[in-house]
Short mmCIF file of N, CA and C in Angstrom, two decimals:
data_model
loop_
_atom_site.label_atom_id
_atom_site.label_comp_id
_atom_site.label_asym_id
_atom_site.label_seq_id
_atom_site.Cartn_x
_atom_site.Cartn_y
_atom_site.Cartn_z
N MET A 37 -38.86 -62.04 -47.82
CA MET A 37 -39.14 -63.25 -48.39
C MET A 37 -40.36 -63.59 -48.84
N GLU A 38 -40.41 -64.11 -50.31
CA GLU A 38 -41.78 -64.95 -50.78
C GLU A 38 -41.86 -66.01 -50.71
N LEU A 39 -43.01 -66.79 -50.52
CA LEU A 39 -43.27 -68.22 -51.12
C LEU A 39 -43.83 -68.49 -52.16
N ALA A 40 -43.28 -69.34 -52.95
CA ALA A 40 -43.28 -69.45 -54.44
C ALA A 40 -43.74 -71.09 -54.53
N VAL A 41 -44.63 -71.26 -55.25
CA VAL A 41 -45.28 -72.57 -55.36
C VAL A 41 -45.40 -72.80 -57.01
N VAL A 42 -44.82 -73.99 -57.36
CA VAL A 42 -44.80 -74.71 -58.75
C VAL A 42 -45.62 -75.92 -59.14
N GLY A 43 -46.35 -75.96 -60.07
CA GLY A 43 -47.02 -77.21 -60.22
C GLY A 43 -48.18 -77.26 -61.24
N ASN A 44 -48.71 -78.51 -61.20
CA ASN A 44 -50.07 -78.59 -61.97
C ASN A 44 -51.14 -77.80 -61.04
N SER A 45 -52.25 -77.37 -62.31
CA SER A 45 -53.38 -76.69 -61.67
C SER A 45 -53.94 -77.30 -60.49
N GLU A 46 -53.72 -78.62 -60.53
CA GLU A 46 -54.57 -78.97 -59.45
C GLU A 46 -53.60 -79.03 -58.00
N PHE A 47 -52.35 -78.98 -58.18
CA PHE A 47 -51.48 -78.72 -57.01
C PHE A 47 -51.47 -77.57 -56.55
N VAL A 48 -51.63 -76.02 -57.18
CA VAL A 48 -51.49 -74.72 -56.82
C VAL A 48 -52.70 -74.37 -56.62
N THR A 49 -53.94 -74.88 -57.08
CA THR A 49 -55.31 -74.08 -56.78
C THR A 49 -55.57 -73.71 -55.05
N GLY A 50 -54.93 -74.95 -54.24
CA GLY A 50 -55.28 -74.64 -52.85
C GLY A 50 -54.22 -73.61 -52.17
N PHE A 51 -53.25 -73.36 -52.50
CA PHE A 51 -52.04 -72.14 -52.30
C PHE A 51 -52.70 -71.13 -52.74
N ARG A 52 -53.26 -70.86 -54.26
CA ARG A 52 -54.12 -69.79 -54.44
C ARG A 52 -55.31 -69.03 -53.96
N LEU A 53 -55.88 -70.14 -53.32
CA LEU A 53 -57.05 -69.58 -52.62
C LEU A 53 -56.36 -69.43 -50.99
N ALA A 54 -55.41 -69.73 -50.32
CA ALA A 54 -54.59 -69.35 -49.54
C ALA A 54 -53.95 -67.69 -49.65
N GLY A 55 -53.63 -67.46 -50.80
CA GLY A 55 -53.38 -66.10 -50.86
C GLY A 55 -51.99 -65.84 -51.10
N VAL A 56 -51.52 -67.35 -51.74
CA VAL A 56 -50.09 -67.26 -52.18
C VAL A 56 -49.69 -66.52 -53.42
N LYS A 57 -49.21 -65.35 -53.69
CA LYS A 57 -48.93 -64.88 -54.93
C LYS A 57 -48.05 -64.94 -55.72
N LYS A 58 -47.15 -65.71 -55.49
CA LYS A 58 -46.15 -66.51 -56.64
C LYS A 58 -46.23 -67.82 -57.15
N ILE A 59 -47.27 -68.04 -57.79
CA ILE A 59 -48.09 -69.27 -58.08
C ILE A 59 -47.32 -69.43 -59.78
N PHE A 60 -46.89 -70.47 -59.94
CA PHE A 60 -46.38 -71.10 -61.16
C PHE A 60 -46.94 -72.46 -61.76
N GLU A 61 -48.19 -72.16 -62.51
CA GLU A 61 -48.77 -73.31 -62.94
C GLU A 61 -48.19 -73.42 -64.39
N VAL A 62 -47.51 -75.23 -64.25
CA VAL A 62 -47.05 -75.66 -65.30
C VAL A 62 -47.49 -76.68 -65.94
N ASN A 63 -47.26 -76.98 -66.95
CA ASN A 63 -47.64 -78.26 -67.74
C ASN A 63 -46.44 -79.08 -67.99
N ASN A 64 -46.71 -80.11 -68.98
CA ASN A 64 -45.42 -80.82 -69.26
C ASN A 64 -44.36 -79.94 -69.73
N GLY A 65 -43.01 -80.11 -69.49
CA GLY A 65 -42.09 -79.36 -70.60
C GLY A 65 -41.79 -78.24 -69.97
N GLU A 66 -42.68 -77.60 -69.30
CA GLU A 66 -42.34 -76.13 -68.65
C GLU A 66 -41.69 -76.28 -67.29
N LEU A 67 -41.72 -77.24 -67.07
CA LEU A 67 -41.36 -77.55 -65.53
C LEU A 67 -39.85 -77.12 -65.46
N GLU A 68 -39.09 -77.65 -65.63
CA GLU A 68 -37.35 -77.37 -65.61
C GLU A 68 -37.13 -75.85 -65.92
N PRO A 69 -37.62 -74.91 -67.10
CA PRO A 69 -37.07 -73.90 -66.87
C PRO A 69 -37.62 -72.78 -65.87
N THR A 70 -38.87 -73.44 -65.26
CA THR A 70 -39.59 -72.71 -64.45
C THR A 70 -38.98 -72.54 -63.29
N VAL A 71 -38.33 -73.61 -62.85
CA VAL A 71 -37.99 -74.15 -61.79
C VAL A 71 -36.56 -73.43 -61.55
N GLU A 72 -35.88 -73.56 -62.71
CA GLU A 72 -34.82 -72.45 -62.60
C GLU A 72 -34.98 -71.04 -62.79
N LYS A 73 -35.83 -70.53 -63.26
CA LYS A 73 -36.30 -69.28 -63.25
C LYS A 73 -36.54 -68.62 -61.56
N ILE A 74 -37.23 -69.79 -61.08
CA ILE A 74 -37.66 -69.51 -59.54
C ILE A 74 -36.30 -69.71 -58.71
N LEU A 75 -35.64 -70.45 -59.02
CA LEU A 75 -33.97 -70.63 -58.23
C LEU A 75 -33.19 -69.40 -58.22
N GLU A 76 -33.43 -68.49 -59.41
CA GLU A 76 -32.74 -67.26 -59.34
C GLU A 76 -33.15 -66.01 -58.86
N ASP A 77 -34.58 -66.21 -58.55
CA ASP A 77 -35.38 -65.13 -58.06
C ASP A 77 -34.89 -65.18 -56.45
N ARG A 78 -34.35 -63.75 -56.54
CA ARG A 78 -33.68 -63.26 -54.67
C ARG A 78 -34.97 -63.23 -54.13
N GLU A 79 -36.21 -62.83 -54.49
CA GLU A 79 -37.24 -62.34 -53.78
C GLU A 79 -37.66 -63.86 -53.18
N VAL A 80 -37.72 -65.11 -53.54
CA VAL A 80 -38.51 -66.18 -53.17
C VAL A 80 -37.35 -67.04 -52.04
N GLY A 81 -38.02 -67.06 -51.08
CA GLY A 81 -37.65 -67.58 -49.61
C GLY A 81 -37.83 -69.42 -49.58
N ILE A 82 -39.16 -69.59 -50.09
CA ILE A 82 -39.09 -70.98 -49.59
C ILE A 82 -39.92 -71.35 -51.11
N LEU A 83 -39.73 -72.54 -51.52
CA LEU A 83 -40.16 -73.10 -53.12
C LEU A 83 -40.66 -74.34 -52.57
N ILE A 84 -42.23 -74.57 -52.99
CA ILE A 84 -43.01 -75.57 -52.69
C ILE A 84 -43.16 -76.31 -53.82
N MET A 85 -43.12 -77.61 -54.08
CA MET A 85 -43.50 -78.10 -55.36
C MET A 85 -44.04 -79.88 -54.68
N HIS A 86 -44.54 -80.47 -55.54
CA HIS A 86 -44.96 -81.98 -55.33
C HIS A 86 -43.81 -82.66 -55.54
N GLY A 87 -43.71 -83.55 -54.82
CA GLY A 87 -42.36 -84.96 -54.93
C GLY A 87 -42.26 -85.62 -56.27
N ASP A 88 -43.34 -85.68 -56.58
CA ASP A 88 -43.22 -86.37 -57.90
C ASP A 88 -42.61 -85.58 -59.07
N ASP A 89 -43.00 -84.05 -58.87
CA ASP A 89 -42.32 -83.19 -59.88
C ASP A 89 -40.60 -83.22 -59.67
N LEU A 90 -40.33 -83.09 -58.25
CA LEU A 90 -39.03 -83.21 -58.29
C LEU A 90 -38.17 -84.32 -59.00
N ASN A 91 -38.77 -85.19 -59.03
CA ASN A 91 -38.01 -86.35 -59.55
C ASN A 91 -38.41 -86.40 -61.06
N GLU A 92 -39.31 -85.46 -61.72
CA GLU A 92 -39.18 -85.25 -63.25
C GLU A 92 -37.91 -84.80 -63.40
N LEU A 93 -37.19 -83.57 -62.62
CA LEU A 93 -36.08 -82.96 -63.21
C LEU A 93 -34.73 -83.90 -63.34
N PRO A 94 -34.18 -83.11 -64.28
CA PRO A 94 -32.66 -83.61 -64.30
C PRO A 94 -31.83 -83.71 -62.98
N GLU A 95 -31.22 -84.75 -63.10
CA GLU A 95 -30.25 -84.86 -61.57
C GLU A 95 -29.43 -83.84 -61.52
N MET A 96 -28.77 -83.20 -62.18
CA MET A 96 -27.94 -82.03 -61.95
C MET A 96 -28.84 -80.83 -61.02
N LEU A 97 -30.16 -80.77 -61.66
CA LEU A 97 -30.98 -79.77 -61.07
C LEU A 97 -31.68 -80.22 -59.78
N ARG A 98 -31.80 -81.44 -59.39
CA ARG A 98 -32.27 -81.85 -58.09
C ARG A 98 -31.21 -81.75 -57.33
N TYR A 99 -29.99 -81.90 -57.84
CA TYR A 99 -28.85 -81.76 -56.75
C TYR A 99 -28.51 -80.13 -56.34
N THR A 100 -28.77 -79.22 -57.02
CA THR A 100 -28.73 -78.17 -56.90
C THR A 100 -29.84 -77.84 -56.00
N ILE A 101 -30.77 -78.44 -56.17
CA ILE A 101 -31.80 -77.81 -55.44
C ILE A 101 -31.99 -78.69 -53.82
N SER A 102 -31.15 -79.72 -53.86
CA SER A 102 -31.00 -80.36 -52.26
C SER A 102 -30.29 -79.52 -51.88
N ASP A 103 -29.02 -78.84 -52.26
CA ASP A 103 -28.22 -78.39 -51.79
C ASP A 103 -28.52 -76.63 -51.37
N SER A 104 -29.93 -76.21 -52.31
CA SER A 104 -30.00 -74.87 -52.18
C SER A 104 -30.42 -74.60 -50.56
N VAL A 105 -29.69 -73.20 -50.12
CA VAL A 105 -30.32 -72.88 -48.68
C VAL A 105 -31.47 -71.58 -49.14
N GLU A 106 -31.09 -70.94 -50.06
CA GLU A 106 -32.17 -69.89 -50.57
C GLU A 106 -32.42 -69.72 -51.69
N PRO A 107 -33.73 -70.43 -52.21
CA PRO A 107 -34.83 -70.44 -51.35
C PRO A 107 -34.74 -71.87 -51.16
N THR A 108 -35.15 -72.59 -49.87
CA THR A 108 -35.21 -73.97 -49.65
C THR A 108 -36.36 -74.12 -50.19
N VAL A 109 -36.27 -75.75 -50.66
CA VAL A 109 -37.44 -76.28 -51.61
C VAL A 109 -37.68 -77.42 -50.70
N VAL A 110 -39.16 -77.27 -50.54
CA VAL A 110 -40.00 -78.09 -49.72
C VAL A 110 -40.84 -78.70 -50.75
N THR A 111 -40.76 -80.11 -50.67
CA THR A 111 -41.83 -80.85 -51.63
C THR A 111 -43.00 -81.43 -50.61
N LEU A 112 -44.40 -81.37 -51.32
CA LEU A 112 -45.36 -82.28 -50.60
C LEU A 112 -45.90 -83.14 -51.44
N GLY A 113 -46.26 -84.20 -50.54
CA GLY A 113 -46.69 -85.40 -51.48
C GLY A 113 -45.76 -86.06 -52.24
N GLY A 114 -46.81 -86.85 -53.26
CA GLY A 114 -45.60 -87.89 -54.13
C GLY A 114 -45.35 -89.26 -53.41
N SER A 115 -45.00 -89.99 -54.21
CA SER A 115 -44.78 -91.60 -54.02
C SER A 115 -43.23 -91.56 -53.92
N GLY A 116 -42.12 -90.77 -54.13
CA GLY A 116 -40.61 -90.87 -54.17
C GLY A 116 -40.32 -90.48 -52.75
N GLU A 117 -39.37 -89.90 -52.50
CA GLU A 117 -38.31 -89.84 -51.24
C GLU A 117 -38.99 -88.66 -50.95
N SER A 118 -39.08 -88.72 -49.61
CA SER A 118 -39.72 -87.46 -48.79
C SER A 118 -38.68 -86.90 -48.78
N SER A 119 -38.94 -85.37 -48.19
CA SER A 119 -38.28 -84.21 -47.94
C SER A 119 -38.82 -84.17 -46.61
N ASN A 120 -37.52 -84.08 -45.92
CA ASN A 120 -37.58 -83.91 -44.47
C ASN A 120 -37.48 -82.57 -43.85
N LEU A 121 -38.87 -81.94 -43.57
CA LEU A 121 -38.96 -80.39 -43.30
C LEU A 121 -38.14 -80.07 -42.53
N ARG A 122 -37.94 -80.99 -41.32
CA ARG A 122 -37.05 -80.52 -40.03
C ARG A 122 -35.54 -80.19 -40.71
N GLU A 123 -35.15 -81.27 -41.51
CA GLU A 123 -33.67 -81.45 -41.96
C GLU A 123 -33.53 -79.90 -42.47
N LYS A 124 -34.23 -79.50 -43.61
CA LYS A 124 -34.59 -78.36 -44.39
C LYS A 124 -34.50 -76.98 -43.91
N ILE A 125 -35.27 -76.95 -42.55
CA ILE A 125 -35.21 -75.75 -41.61
C ILE A 125 -34.00 -75.49 -40.97
N LYS A 126 -33.31 -76.60 -40.50
CA LYS A 126 -32.13 -76.73 -39.91
C LYS A 126 -30.83 -76.43 -41.14
N GLN A 127 -31.16 -76.71 -42.47
CA GLN A 127 -30.31 -76.24 -43.37
C GLN A 127 -30.40 -74.65 -43.74
N SER A 128 -31.28 -74.33 -43.50
CA SER A 128 -31.79 -73.05 -44.00
C SER A 128 -31.31 -72.12 -42.82
N VAL A 129 -31.55 -72.26 -41.52
CA VAL A 129 -31.67 -71.65 -40.21
C VAL A 129 -30.29 -71.38 -39.72
N GLY A 130 -29.73 -73.03 -39.89
CA GLY A 130 -28.31 -73.20 -39.14
C GLY A 130 -28.65 -73.82 -37.79
N VAL A 131 -29.73 -73.86 -37.09
CA VAL A 131 -29.94 -74.49 -36.06
C VAL A 131 -31.36 -75.51 -36.04
N ASP A 132 -31.18 -76.47 -35.20
CA ASP A 132 -32.20 -77.35 -35.16
C ASP A 132 -33.20 -77.00 -34.02
N LEU A 133 -34.44 -76.30 -34.77
CA LEU A 133 -35.07 -75.51 -34.00
C LEU A 133 -36.10 -76.47 -32.81
N TRP A 134 -36.01 -77.84 -33.34
CA TRP A 134 -36.98 -78.51 -32.33
C TRP A 134 -35.88 -79.18 -31.08
N LYS A 135 -34.87 -78.70 -30.77
CA LYS A 135 -34.30 -78.87 -29.80
C LYS A 135 -34.40 -78.07 -28.47
#
């Protein structure tokens, strides 16, 4: 399983420097089809995206993402609803690792 990152150039730069290979740099209008493509990629185990980008997606796609176990979608930053990493890990692994 691989880690994938999608977002604008400022968001993905740090991940690129850290050695993440699946980087999807998107501009306006490219986000939705790119996220759909990543969700279909069986090699991707974790998708990281900016919280504000998640809020830009259509409601049905956000619903699909919230129910997605593989890949697990983790949002970083943003002014919207924060993603609870503990809950995402519990959802993908099936147990609460902090207990």
